[in-house]
Protein backbone atom coordinates (compact mmCIF):
# COMPACT_ATOMS: atom_id res chain seq x y z
CA MET A 1 37.45 -16.14 0.28
CA ALA A 2 34.75 -13.58 -0.27
CA TRP A 3 32.12 -14.23 -2.93
CA LYS A 4 32.25 -12.05 -6.00
CA PRO A 5 29.81 -11.79 -8.97
CA GLU A 6 32.57 -13.13 -11.22
CA GLN A 7 31.63 -16.59 -9.65
CA ILE A 8 28.10 -16.35 -11.10
CA SER A 9 27.74 -19.32 -13.48
CA ASP A 10 26.31 -18.93 -17.04
CA GLN A 11 22.71 -17.87 -16.78
CA THR A 12 21.76 -18.54 -20.38
CA GLY A 13 18.14 -19.83 -20.37
CA ARG A 14 17.16 -18.38 -17.08
CA THR A 15 14.67 -15.51 -16.67
CA PHE A 16 14.78 -12.98 -13.88
CA VAL A 17 12.12 -10.40 -12.94
CA VAL A 18 13.45 -7.31 -11.10
CA THR A 19 11.22 -4.82 -9.46
CA GLY A 20 12.41 -1.17 -9.45
CA ALA A 21 15.12 -2.04 -11.88
CA ASN A 22 15.29 1.52 -13.28
CA GLY A 23 17.73 2.87 -10.50
CA GLY A 24 20.32 2.09 -7.91
CA LEU A 25 20.70 -1.71 -7.00
CA GLY A 26 18.17 -2.64 -9.67
CA VAL A 27 20.28 -1.37 -12.53
CA GLU A 28 23.34 -3.10 -11.07
CA THR A 29 21.55 -6.36 -10.62
CA THR A 30 19.94 -6.16 -14.14
CA THR A 31 23.39 -5.36 -15.78
CA MET A 32 25.26 -8.15 -14.12
CA LEU A 33 22.59 -10.84 -14.76
CA ALA A 34 22.33 -9.82 -18.37
CA SER A 35 26.08 -9.93 -18.72
CA LYS A 36 25.88 -13.57 -17.52
CA GLY A 37 23.40 -14.50 -20.28
CA ALA A 38 20.20 -14.13 -18.38
CA THR A 39 16.97 -12.76 -19.74
CA VAL A 40 15.90 -9.90 -17.41
CA VAL A 41 12.53 -8.27 -17.05
CA MET A 42 12.74 -4.73 -15.57
CA ALA A 43 9.43 -4.31 -13.83
CA CYS A 44 9.15 -0.65 -13.21
CA ARG A 45 6.56 2.15 -12.50
CA ASN A 46 8.35 4.55 -15.02
CA ALA A 47 8.49 2.27 -18.04
CA ALA A 48 9.90 5.01 -20.28
CA LYS A 49 12.76 5.68 -17.94
CA ALA A 50 13.38 2.01 -17.52
CA GLN A 51 13.55 1.60 -21.39
CA GLU A 52 16.17 4.28 -21.73
CA ILE A 53 18.31 2.28 -19.15
CA ALA A 54 17.52 -1.07 -20.81
CA ASP A 55 18.71 0.30 -24.18
CA ARG A 56 22.15 0.87 -22.64
CA ILE A 57 22.49 -2.57 -21.14
CA ALA A 58 24.09 -5.35 -23.25
CA GLY A 59 22.02 -8.41 -23.29
CA ASP A 60 18.44 -9.71 -23.31
CA VAL A 61 16.71 -7.03 -21.24
CA LYS A 62 12.94 -6.31 -21.41
CA VAL A 63 10.72 -3.64 -19.74
CA ALA A 64 7.27 -4.10 -18.35
CA PRO A 65 5.19 -1.52 -16.34
CA LEU A 66 4.49 -2.24 -12.76
CA ASP A 67 3.37 0.21 -10.14
CA LEU A 68 3.58 -1.41 -6.67
CA ALA A 69 1.46 1.39 -5.24
CA ASP A 70 -1.51 0.13 -7.14
CA LEU A 71 -2.72 -3.45 -6.75
CA ALA A 72 -4.61 -3.21 -10.05
CA SER A 73 -1.26 -2.72 -11.78
CA VAL A 74 0.28 -5.55 -9.79
CA ARG A 75 -2.55 -7.85 -11.14
CA GLU A 76 -2.18 -6.69 -14.69
CA PHE A 77 1.54 -7.36 -14.58
CA ALA A 78 1.04 -10.75 -13.26
CA ALA A 79 -1.68 -11.62 -15.80
CA ASN A 80 0.82 -10.83 -18.56
CA CYS A 81 3.78 -12.68 -17.11
CA GLY A 82 4.74 -16.13 -18.16
CA GLU A 83 6.94 -18.58 -16.41
CA PHE A 84 10.37 -17.49 -15.23
CA ASP A 85 13.01 -18.55 -12.71
CA VAL A 86 13.64 -15.88 -10.18
CA LEU A 87 11.68 -13.01 -8.73
CA ILE A 88 13.80 -10.24 -7.18
CA ASN A 89 11.59 -7.95 -4.97
CA ASN A 90 14.02 -4.98 -5.16
CA ALA A 91 11.89 -1.80 -5.33
CA GLY A 92 11.33 0.48 -2.52
CA LEU A 93 10.80 3.95 -1.04
CA MET A 94 12.54 5.19 2.15
CA ASN A 95 11.64 7.88 4.57
CA VAL A 96 9.10 9.69 2.36
CA PRO A 97 6.42 11.97 3.57
CA PHE A 98 3.09 10.67 4.62
CA SER A 99 0.99 9.51 1.74
CA ARG A 100 -1.37 6.61 0.82
CA THR A 101 -1.29 4.31 -2.15
CA LYS A 102 -4.04 4.15 -4.72
CA ASP A 103 -5.61 1.36 -2.51
CA GLY A 104 -5.43 3.37 0.65
CA TYR A 105 -2.35 1.98 2.40
CA GLU A 106 0.45 3.87 3.99
CA THR A 107 2.82 4.27 1.01
CA GLN A 108 6.09 2.78 2.38
CA PHE A 109 4.25 -0.18 3.79
CA GLY A 110 2.12 -0.43 0.67
CA VAL A 111 4.99 -0.33 -1.83
CA ASN A 112 7.77 -2.04 -0.05
CA HIS A 113 5.73 -4.84 1.49
CA LEU A 114 2.22 -5.18 0.39
CA GLY A 115 2.95 -4.58 -3.35
CA HIS A 116 5.58 -7.38 -3.35
CA PHE A 117 3.49 -9.56 -1.16
CA ALA A 118 0.72 -9.33 -3.82
CA LEU A 119 3.03 -9.76 -6.63
CA THR A 120 4.76 -12.85 -5.26
CA GLY A 121 1.47 -14.51 -4.54
CA LEU A 122 0.06 -13.97 -7.91
CA LEU A 123 3.24 -15.26 -9.57
CA LEU A 124 4.23 -18.11 -7.26
CA ASP A 125 2.91 -20.75 -9.62
CA ARG A 126 5.11 -19.45 -12.36
CA ILE A 127 8.32 -19.05 -10.41
CA ARG A 128 10.50 -22.05 -11.17
CA ASP A 129 13.35 -21.53 -8.73
CA ARG A 130 13.31 -18.76 -5.97
CA VAL A 131 12.17 -15.44 -4.62
CA VAL A 132 14.73 -12.82 -3.29
CA SER A 133 13.32 -10.02 -1.12
CA LEU A 134 15.49 -6.96 -0.08
CA ALA A 135 15.16 -6.00 3.51
CA SER A 136 17.48 -3.63 5.23
CA ILE A 137 19.66 -3.04 8.49
CA ALA A 138 16.88 -0.42 9.10
CA HIS A 139 14.67 -3.33 10.30
CA LYS A 140 16.49 -2.98 13.64
CA GLN A 141 15.29 0.52 14.13
CA THR A 142 11.77 -0.37 15.05
CA PRO A 143 11.02 -1.74 18.54
CA LYS A 144 8.04 -3.59 17.56
CA LEU A 145 5.64 -4.55 14.73
CA TRP A 146 2.43 -2.65 15.04
CA ILE A 147 0.39 -5.74 13.94
CA ASP A 148 -2.95 -4.10 14.92
CA ASP A 149 -2.18 -0.87 13.19
CA LEU A 150 0.05 -1.58 10.15
CA ASN A 151 -1.70 0.99 8.18
CA TYR A 152 -1.26 3.98 10.46
CA GLU A 153 -4.96 4.54 11.29
CA ASN A 154 -4.34 5.26 14.93
CA ARG A 155 -0.91 6.43 15.48
CA ARG A 156 1.32 9.33 14.67
CA TYR A 157 3.33 8.91 11.37
CA GLN A 158 7.06 8.78 11.75
CA ARG A 159 8.58 8.35 8.40
CA ASN A 160 11.78 6.59 9.76
CA LEU A 161 9.68 4.13 11.84
CA ALA A 162 7.43 3.55 8.86
CA TYR A 163 10.38 2.57 6.75
CA ALA A 164 11.81 0.37 9.31
CA GLN A 165 8.47 -1.36 9.77
CA SER A 166 8.14 -1.98 5.96
CA LYS A 167 11.73 -3.51 6.02
CA LEU A 168 11.00 -5.63 9.06
CA ALA A 169 7.92 -6.80 7.03
CA ASN A 170 10.21 -7.65 4.06
CA LEU A 171 12.42 -9.94 6.11
CA MET A 172 9.51 -11.57 7.98
CA PHE A 173 7.71 -12.17 4.74
CA ALA A 174 10.87 -13.79 3.22
CA ARG A 175 11.17 -16.12 6.13
CA GLU A 176 7.46 -17.02 6.46
CA LEU A 177 7.38 -17.67 2.66
CA GLN A 178 10.33 -20.10 3.10
CA HIS A 179 8.58 -21.78 6.05
CA ARG A 180 5.41 -22.30 3.95
CA LEU A 181 7.37 -23.53 0.95
CA GLU A 182 9.19 -26.12 3.09
CA ASP A 183 5.86 -27.16 4.75
CA ALA A 184 4.33 -27.74 1.28
CA GLY A 185 7.27 -29.80 0.16
CA SER A 186 8.18 -27.30 -2.38
CA LYS A 187 11.65 -27.08 -3.99
CA LYS A 188 11.23 -23.37 -4.47
CA ARG A 189 13.15 -21.12 -2.07
CA SER A 190 12.73 -17.69 -0.40
CA TYR A 191 15.68 -15.51 0.48
CA GLY A 192 15.86 -12.43 2.70
CA VAL A 193 18.90 -10.17 2.02
CA HIS A 194 20.10 -6.81 2.81
CA PRO A 195 22.52 -4.56 0.69
CA GLY A 196 24.14 -2.58 3.53
CA VAL A 197 24.39 1.12 2.90
CA SER A 198 24.73 2.71 -0.41
CA ALA A 199 24.32 6.18 -1.95
CA THR A 200 21.35 5.32 -4.18
CA ASP A 201 18.44 7.57 -5.09
CA LEU A 202 16.70 6.39 -2.04
CA PHE A 203 18.58 9.04 -0.07
CA ALA A 204 17.45 11.81 -2.16
CA ARG A 205 13.58 11.53 -2.04
CA THR A 206 12.72 12.49 1.43
CA GLU A 207 11.76 15.99 0.42
CA THR A 208 13.81 17.51 3.29
CA PRO A 209 17.09 19.31 3.27
CA LEU A 210 18.82 15.98 4.02
CA ASP A 211 18.37 15.10 0.34
CA ARG A 212 21.27 17.45 -0.37
CA ILE A 213 23.65 16.21 2.21
CA SER A 214 22.75 12.58 2.84
CA LYS A 215 24.38 11.03 -0.19
CA PRO A 216 27.99 12.38 0.49
CA PHE A 217 27.67 11.15 4.12
CA VAL A 218 26.45 7.76 2.90
CA ARG A 219 29.34 7.34 0.54
CA LEU A 220 31.67 7.64 3.60
CA ILE A 221 30.13 4.81 5.56
CA GLY A 222 28.73 2.62 2.88
CA HIS A 223 29.76 1.05 -0.43
CA PRO A 224 29.02 1.59 -4.08
CA PRO A 225 25.73 0.37 -5.57
CA ALA A 226 27.70 -2.23 -7.62
CA LYS A 227 28.89 -3.84 -4.44
CA ALA A 228 25.65 -3.26 -2.55
CA ALA A 229 23.92 -5.49 -5.19
CA HIS A 230 26.20 -8.39 -4.36
CA SER A 231 23.90 -9.86 -1.67
CA THR A 232 20.92 -9.83 -4.13
CA LEU A 233 23.06 -11.54 -6.86
CA PHE A 234 24.44 -14.20 -4.48
CA ALA A 235 21.00 -15.11 -3.26
CA ALA A 236 19.55 -15.00 -6.76
CA THR A 237 22.09 -17.16 -8.48
CA GLU A 238 24.16 -19.28 -5.89
CA PRO A 239 22.77 -22.90 -6.07
CA GLU A 240 23.73 -23.86 -2.60
CA ALA A 241 22.80 -20.54 -0.76
CA ASP A 242 20.98 -21.40 2.46
CA PRO A 243 17.44 -19.85 2.18
CA ASN A 244 17.27 -19.77 6.04
CA THR A 245 20.19 -17.36 6.35
CA TYR A 246 19.86 -13.64 6.21
CA TRP A 247 22.51 -12.57 3.67
CA GLY A 248 24.37 -9.27 3.51
CA PRO A 249 27.45 -7.34 4.43
CA THR A 250 28.58 -7.34 8.02
CA ARG A 251 31.47 -4.87 8.27
CA LEU A 252 30.93 -1.27 9.99
CA PHE A 253 27.64 -2.12 11.57
CA GLN A 254 26.56 -4.10 8.52
CA SER A 255 26.92 -1.03 6.19
CA GLN A 256 29.51 -2.56 3.86
CA GLY A 257 31.68 -5.53 3.00
CA PRO A 258 31.27 -8.77 1.35
CA VAL A 259 28.33 -11.05 1.53
CA GLU A 260 28.17 -13.14 4.65
CA PRO A 261 25.55 -14.52 7.15
CA SER A 262 24.11 -11.38 8.69
CA PRO A 263 22.54 -10.89 12.14
CA SER A 264 18.85 -9.74 12.48
CA THR A 265 16.73 -8.98 15.41
CA LYS A 266 14.86 -11.40 17.55
CA LEU A 267 11.65 -9.61 16.64
CA SER A 268 12.27 -10.52 12.91
CA LYS A 269 12.44 -14.23 13.87
CA ASN A 270 9.09 -14.22 15.91
CA ARG A 271 7.17 -17.03 14.07
CA GLU A 272 3.78 -15.94 15.54
CA LEU A 273 4.33 -12.37 14.24
CA GLN A 274 5.39 -13.75 10.83
CA ARG A 275 2.10 -15.65 10.72
CA ARG A 276 -0.02 -12.71 11.86
CA LEU A 277 1.71 -10.36 9.30
CA TRP A 278 1.01 -12.99 6.59
CA GLU A 279 -2.63 -12.99 7.51
CA GLU A 280 -3.05 -9.36 7.55
CA SER A 281 -1.17 -9.02 4.27
CA GLU A 282 -3.74 -11.35 2.76
CA ARG A 283 -6.48 -9.33 4.16
CA PHE A 284 -5.05 -6.09 2.84
CA THR A 285 -4.35 -7.35 -0.63
CA GLY A 286 -7.03 -10.00 -1.20
CA ILE A 287 -4.34 -12.38 -2.31
CA THR A 288 -4.28 -15.89 -0.96
CA TYR A 289 -1.21 -17.97 -1.74
CA LYS A 290 -1.66 -21.34 -3.29
CA PHE A 291 1.35 -23.82 -2.51
């Protein structure tokens, strides 16, 4: 029988930090966790917008400012964060025009991967249970990981490949973190998940004519945000979920359906590339993990 959020046990006493919780999957994830008794911290760049949403959600929901495009903001958030149970690395940008973060990194890679890499490293000693990182079926769209030019210093920018690279990085990070936790003998766990395809605001921020037509098309092939959040909720709350499994929908080319073990590319499982990506991420962010 397919897993459903109704199976989530009482989460009273547990605290979840959800990045990018002021839209799309983040709102759905926050709302469901709060309904199960959890305390949820909405970590968002636009704190005012997040507060408006938090005020409409029943339960113990708090808002804290976090800009993943600014490592100083990441450090400030981490400095003010106490112990909690689950970090959900949900925030992301998709197929946006070329730009760089405040620290000089290509924006999709900087926000989707480096910001979360830094945040997780700074908070790891305060996470009691697990980390859930959202990847994407788009990780399959990149033929390689440009490990020697992750920051687009020497190649032409292609927004779709930049997004795919950032999502590949999310999945490789989740897996490498799990390897390192296991090697350290830690009981903490790291999960990589994908939501399938859903008509969230990600499909309306490319600053091209596609913004006006993509959402209706996506609604046809994907599933609603409430269902797209199932893989996140499953990995964040299910006690026996296997952290070495990539969880997500598998129907219609993985665009929709119940949460199941989902296929991923051979590239995403490359242990040497996972290690090198980790080392490059430490170099970019200046964050060294302590296990």
